[in-house]
Amino acid sequence: MGRKEEIVQLQNIGVKVPSFFRCPISLDVMKSPVSLCTGITYDRSSIRRWLDSGNNTCPATMQPLLSTDLVPNLTLQSLINFWSASVATDTATFVHRHPAADILRDLSSSVNPAPCLSRLADFLLDADNDDFDKNRLIGSGSCATTLSAVVCKNGSQIEILEAAFRVLALILTSEFIEESNKKLVISSLVSNLDSSVSSLLFLLGKNPDSRIEAARVLDSILTSEPDSRVPISEKPDLIPELIRLIGSTEEGVGKEKMDRSAIEVGLACLVTISGVRRARVLMVKKGVVTAAKNILMADASTAPATAAEKALKLLEVASGLPEGRSTICESAEEFVEAILGRMMKVGRKGTEAAVMVLWSVCHLFRDQRAVDAVMSANGGVTKILLLMQSDCSPAVRHMSGDLLKVFRVNAKSCLAGYDTKTTHIMPF
């Protein structure tokens, strides 16, 4: 018997239903309760029909919706499930069997688990299935260990790995999955880290969709398990594949072929492992500097502010290495144009990274090619001056001041007009 039929039967035998278990739209007991930004909870299918009909207000309060995001109310879902079980008079009739139990059983015993994995993905994607049931499945423990075993035992089976990483990416990136359950899955993968990463690397070299899903799983592991970063970063093929993912010209991928999702997740992985020194050196050798520049010069639709911020962070890391500074200064005009073009259009961390790169090559290491490139850039010095006068961090203000001193010494005439007109805000 399904959850819906079970609840209907409970209602039909005269059991009193708590009012807050009922959807304000359908007045039925909620199957998958979700909350709007107004704080009102509805059944997912009912509120989805309301929104899909073109409505942009909360049905209960009629307030305009600033966001149409649906947040699973797992606490209420748990209460509804507990209530339905506690009021059942015939346990043989009302035992709640997990709807995906057969999928998990078949997955653990199948010679070819790919079809079972596809069924599991469909179960997780189906909005009509309870978020509570999805979390109960993942939290059972056997699901995590089974998925980990599939990944480790099928390291060269492309069809199986594609299906497995699709499920893993769904679990690790979906908002309706509880963090504790995500950590359970990550722990199972990390328990056999070498085999898990080997399978992941195999998939990173395949078709774009599979590469993105594999990188999302990798990002989750790197973020949740800091101790795994060193052994993962030491895998010889990892960094080249991640650079290829974000669109390295070294691999012949043009800017027009960049993929936004690939860029975002690839940059996230690279920024995380850039904390490992040996990884930083290899990243620079394999072309991450040029790849980061190309991202900064790409359209905002392909490389939005979040991506640009990470790209600037990679350039900051690279500027701390002789090889990285050499690459930047050999094509100083291009890099300066890319950095200045995004410097004022990213968050505080991105802006600080941009200034740090310029400070490193122009002030700390005094590379004349970089200094000349900033001086000749349209509005380059002015942007640094305006940034210094803004509500920036003390570190940015200090580095901006150092840069302006370098530019004044090297080209006093460039700031002469500025000196005469706005001496009241000159930093020196």
CSV table of N, CA and C in Angstrom, one decimal, residues 281-349:
chain,number,residue,atom,x,y,z
A,281,VAL,N,51.9,24.1,-7.8
A,281,VAL,CA,53.0,24.0,-8.8
A,281,VAL,C,52.6,23.3,-10.1
A,282,LEU,N,51.9,22.2,-9.9
A,282,LEU,CA,51.5,21.4,-11.1
A,282,LEU,C,50.4,22.1,-11.8
A,283,MET,N,49.5,22.8,-11.1
A,283,MET,CA,48.4,23.6,-11.8
A,283,MET,C,49.0,24.6,-12.7
A,284,VAL,N,50.0,25.3,-12.2
A,284,VAL,CA,50.7,26.3,-13.1
A,284,VAL,C,51.3,25.7,-14.3
A,285,LYS,N,52.0,24.6,-14.1
A,285,LYS,CA,52.7,23.9,-15.2
A,285,LYS,C,51.7,23.4,-16.2
A,286,LYS,N,50.5,23.0,-15.8
A,286,LYS,CA,49.6,22.5,-16.7
A,286,LYS,C,48.7,23.5,-17.4
A,287,GLY,N,48.9,24.8,-17.1
A,287,GLY,CA,48.1,25.8,-17.9
A,287,GLY,C,47.0,26.5,-17.2
A,288,VAL,N,46.9,26.4,-15.8
A,288,VAL,CA,45.8,27.0,-15.1
A,288,VAL,C,45.7,28.5,-15.2
A,289,VAL,N,46.9,29.1,-15.4
A,289,VAL,CA,47.0,30.6,-15.5
A,289,VAL,C,46.2,31.1,-16.7
A,290,THR,N,46.6,30.5,-17.9
A,290,THR,CA,45.9,30.9,-19.1
A,290,THR,C,44.4,30.5,-19.1
A,291,ALA,N,44.1,29.4,-18.5
A,291,ALA,CA,42.7,29.0,-18.4
A,291,ALA,C,41.9,30.0,-17.6
A,292,ALA,N,42.5,30.5,-16.5
A,292,ALA,CA,41.8,31.4,-15.6
A,292,ALA,C,41.6,32.8,-16.4
A,293,LYS,N,42.6,33.2,-17.1
A,293,LYS,CA,42.5,34.4,-17.9
A,293,LYS,C,41.4,34.3,-18.9
A,294,ASN,N,41.3,33.2,-19.6
A,294,ASN,CA,40.2,33.0,-20.6
A,294,ASN,C,38.8,33.1,-20.0
A,295,ILE,N,38.7,32.6,-18.8
A,295,ILE,CA,37.4,32.7,-18.0
A,295,ILE,C,37.1,34.1,-17.7
A,296,LEU,N,38.1,34.9,-17.3
A,296,LEU,CA,37.8,36.3,-17.0
A,296,LEU,C,37.4,37.1,-18.2
A,297,MET,N,37.9,36.7,-19.4
A,297,MET,CA,37.6,37.4,-20.6
A,297,MET,C,36.3,36.9,-21.3
A,298,ALA,N,35.7,35.8,-20.8
A,298,ALA,CA,34.5,35.2,-21.3
A,298,ALA,C,33.3,36.1,-21.0
A,299,ASP,N,32.2,35.9,-21.7
A,299,ASP,CA,31.0,36.7,-21.4
A,299,ASP,C,30.5,36.3,-20.0
A,300,ALA,N,29.8,37.2,-19.4
A,300,ALA,CA,29.3,37.0,-18.0
A,300,ALA,C,28.2,35.9,-18.0
A,301,SER,N,27.6,35.7,-19.1
A,301,SER,CA,26.6,34.6,-19.2
A,301,SER,C,27.3,33.2,-19.1
A,302,THR,N,28.5,33.1,-19.6
A,302,THR,CA,29.3,31.9,-19.5
A,302,THR,C,30.1,31.8,-18.2
A,303,ALA,N,30.7,32.9,-17.8
A,303,ALA,CA,31.5,32.9,-16.6
A,303,ALA,C,31.0,34.1,-15.7
A,304,PRO,N,30.0,33.8,-14.9
A,304,PRO,CA,29.4,34.9,-14.0
A,304,PRO,C,30.4,35.3,-12.9
A,305,ALA,N,29.9,36.2,-12.1
A,305,ALA,CA,30.8,36.8,-11.1
A,305,ALA,C,31.4,35.7,-10.1
A,306,THR,N,30.6,34.7,-9.8
A,306,THR,CA,31.1,33.6,-8.9
A,306,THR,C,32.2,32.9,-9.6
A,307,ALA,N,32.1,32.6,-10.9
A,307,ALA,CA,33.2,32.0,-11.6
A,307,ALA,C,34.5,32.9,-11.7
A,308,ALA,N,34.2,34.2,-12.0
A,308,ALA,CA,35.3,35.1,-12.1
A,308,ALA,C,36.1,35.3,-10.8
A,309,GLU,N,35.3,35.2,-9.7
A,309,GLU,CA,36.0,35.3,-8.4
A,309,GLU,C,36.9,34.2,-8.1
A,310,LYS,N,36.5,33.0,-8.5
A,310,LYS,CA,37.4,31.8,-8.3
A,310,LYS,C,38.5,31.8,-9.3
A,311,ALA,N,38.3,32.3,-10.5
A,311,ALA,CA,39.4,32.5,-11.5
A,311,ALA,C,40.5,33.4,-10.9
A,312,LEU,N,40.0,34.5,-10.4
A,312,LEU,CA,41.0,35.5,-9.8
A,312,LEU,C,41.7,34.9,-8.6
A,313,LYS,N,41.0,34.1,-7.8
A,313,LYS,CA,41.7,33.4,-6.7
A,313,LYS,C,42.8,32.5,-7.2
A,314,LEU,N,42.6,31.8,-8.3
A,314,LEU,CA,43.6,30.9,-8.9
A,314,LEU,C,44.8,31.8,-9.4
A,315,LEU,N,44.5,32.9,-10.0
A,315,LEU,CA,45.6,33.8,-10.4
A,315,LEU,C,46.4,34.3,-9.2
A,316,GLU,N,45.7,34.6,-8.1
A,316,GLU,CA,46.4,35.0,-6.9
A,316,GLU,C,47.4,33.9,-6.5
A,317,VAL,N,46.9,32.7,-6.4
A,317,VAL,CA,47.7,31.6,-6.1
A,317,VAL,C,48.9,31.5,-7.0
A,318,ALA,N,48.7,31.6,-8.3
A,318,ALA,CA,49.7,31.5,-9.3
A,318,ALA,C,50.8,32.6,-9.2
A,319,SER,N,50.3,33.8,-8.8
A,319,SER,CA,51.2,34.9,-8.7
A,319,SER,C,52.2,34.8,-7.6
A,320,GLY,N,52.0,33.8,-6.7
A,320,GLY,CA,52.9,33.5,-5.6
A,320,GLY,C,54.0,32.6,-6.0
A,321,LEU,N,54.0,32.1,-7.3
A,321,LEU,CA,55.0,31.2,-7.8
A,321,LEU,C,55.8,31.8,-9.0
A,322,PRO,N,57.1,31.6,-9.1
A,322,PRO,CA,57.8,32.2,-10.2
A,322,PRO,C,57.3,31.9,-11.6
A,323,GLU,N,56.9,30.6,-11.7
A,323,GLU,CA,56.3,30.2,-13.0
A,323,GLU,C,55.0,30.9,-13.3
A,324,GLY,N,54.2,31.1,-12.3
A,324,GLY,CA,52.9,31.8,-12.5
A,324,GLY,C,53.1,33.2,-12.9
A,325,ARG,N,54.0,33.9,-12.2
A,325,ARG,CA,54.3,35.3,-12.5
A,325,ARG,C,54.9,35.5,-13.9
A,326,SER,N,55.7,34.5,-14.3
A,326,SER,CA,56.3,34.6,-15.6
A,326,SER,C,55.2,34.5,-16.7
A,327,THR,N,54.3,33.6,-16.5
A,327,THR,CA,53.2,33.5,-17.5
A,327,THR,C,52.4,34.7,-17.5
A,328,ILE,N,52.1,35.3,-16.4
A,328,ILE,CA,51.3,36.5,-16.3
A,328,ILE,C,52.0,37.7,-17.0
A,329,CYS,N,53.3,37.8,-16.7
A,329,CYS,CA,54.0,39.0,-17.2
A,329,CYS,C,54.4,38.9,-18.7
A,330,GLU,N,54.5,37.6,-19.2
A,330,GLU,CA,54.9,37.4,-20.6
A,330,GLU,C,53.7,38.0,-21.5
A,331,SER,N,52.5,37.9,-21.0
A,331,SER,CA,51.3,38.4,-21.7
A,331,SER,C,50.6,39.4,-20.8
A,332,ALA,N,51.4,40.4,-20.3
A,332,ALA,CA,50.9,41.3,-19.3
A,332,ALA,C,49.7,42.1,-19.7
A,333,GLU,N,49.7,42.6,-21.0
A,333,GLU,CA,48.6,43.4,-21.4
A,333,GLU,C,47.3,42.6,-21.4
A,334,GLU,N,47.3,41.4,-21.8
A,334,GLU,CA,46.1,40.5,-21.8
A,334,GLU,C,45.6,40.2,-20.4
A,335,PHE,N,46.6,39.9,-19.6
A,335,PHE,CA,46.2,39.5,-18.2
A,335,PHE,C,45.7,40.8,-17.4
A,336,VAL,N,46.3,41.9,-17.6
A,336,VAL,CA,45.9,43.1,-16.9
A,336,VAL,C,44.5,43.5,-17.4
A,337,GLU,N,44.2,43.4,-18.7
A,337,GLU,CA,42.9,43.7,-19.2
A,337,GLU,C,41.9,42.8,-18.6
A,338,ALA,N,42.2,41.5,-18.5
A,338,ALA,CA,41.2,40.6,-18.0
A,338,ALA,C,41.0,40.8,-16.5
A,339,ILE,N,42.0,41.1,-15.7
A,339,ILE,CA,41.9,41.4,-14.3
A,339,ILE,C,41.1,42.7,-14.0
A,340,LEU,N,41.5,43.8,-14.7
A,340,LEU,CA,40.9,45.0,-14.5
A,340,LEU,C,39.4,45.0,-14.9
A,341,GLY,N,39.1,44.2,-16.0
A,341,GLY,CA,37.8,44.2,-16.5
A,341,GLY,C,36.8,43.5,-15.5
A,342,ARG,N,37.3,42.7,-14.6
A,342,ARG,CA,36.4,42.0,-13.7
A,342,ARG,C,36.6,42.4,-12.2
A,343,MET,N,37.6,43.2,-12.0
A,343,MET,CA,38.0,43.5,-10.6
A,343,MET,C,36.9,44.2,-9.8
A,344,MET,N,36.1,45.1,-10.4
A,344,MET,CA,35.1,45.8,-9.8
A,344,MET,C,33.7,45.1,-9.9
A,345,LYS,N,33.7,43.9,-10.5
A,345,LYS,CA,32.4,43.3,-10.7
A,345,LYS,C,32.3,41.9,-10.0
A,346,VAL,N,33.1,41.7,-9.0
A,346,VAL,CA,33.0,40.5,-8.3
A,346,VAL,C,32.9,40.8,-6.8
A,347,GLY,N,32.7,39.8,-6.0
A,347,GLY,CA,32.6,40.1,-4.5
A,347,GLY,C,33.9,40.5,-3.9
A,348,ARG,N,33.9,40.8,-2.6
A,348,ARG,CA,35.0,41.3,-1.9
A,348,ARG,C,36.3,40.4,-2.0
A,349,LYS,N,36.0,39.1,-2.0
A,349,LYS,CA,37.1,38.2,-2.0
A,349,LYS,C,37.8,38.2,-3.4
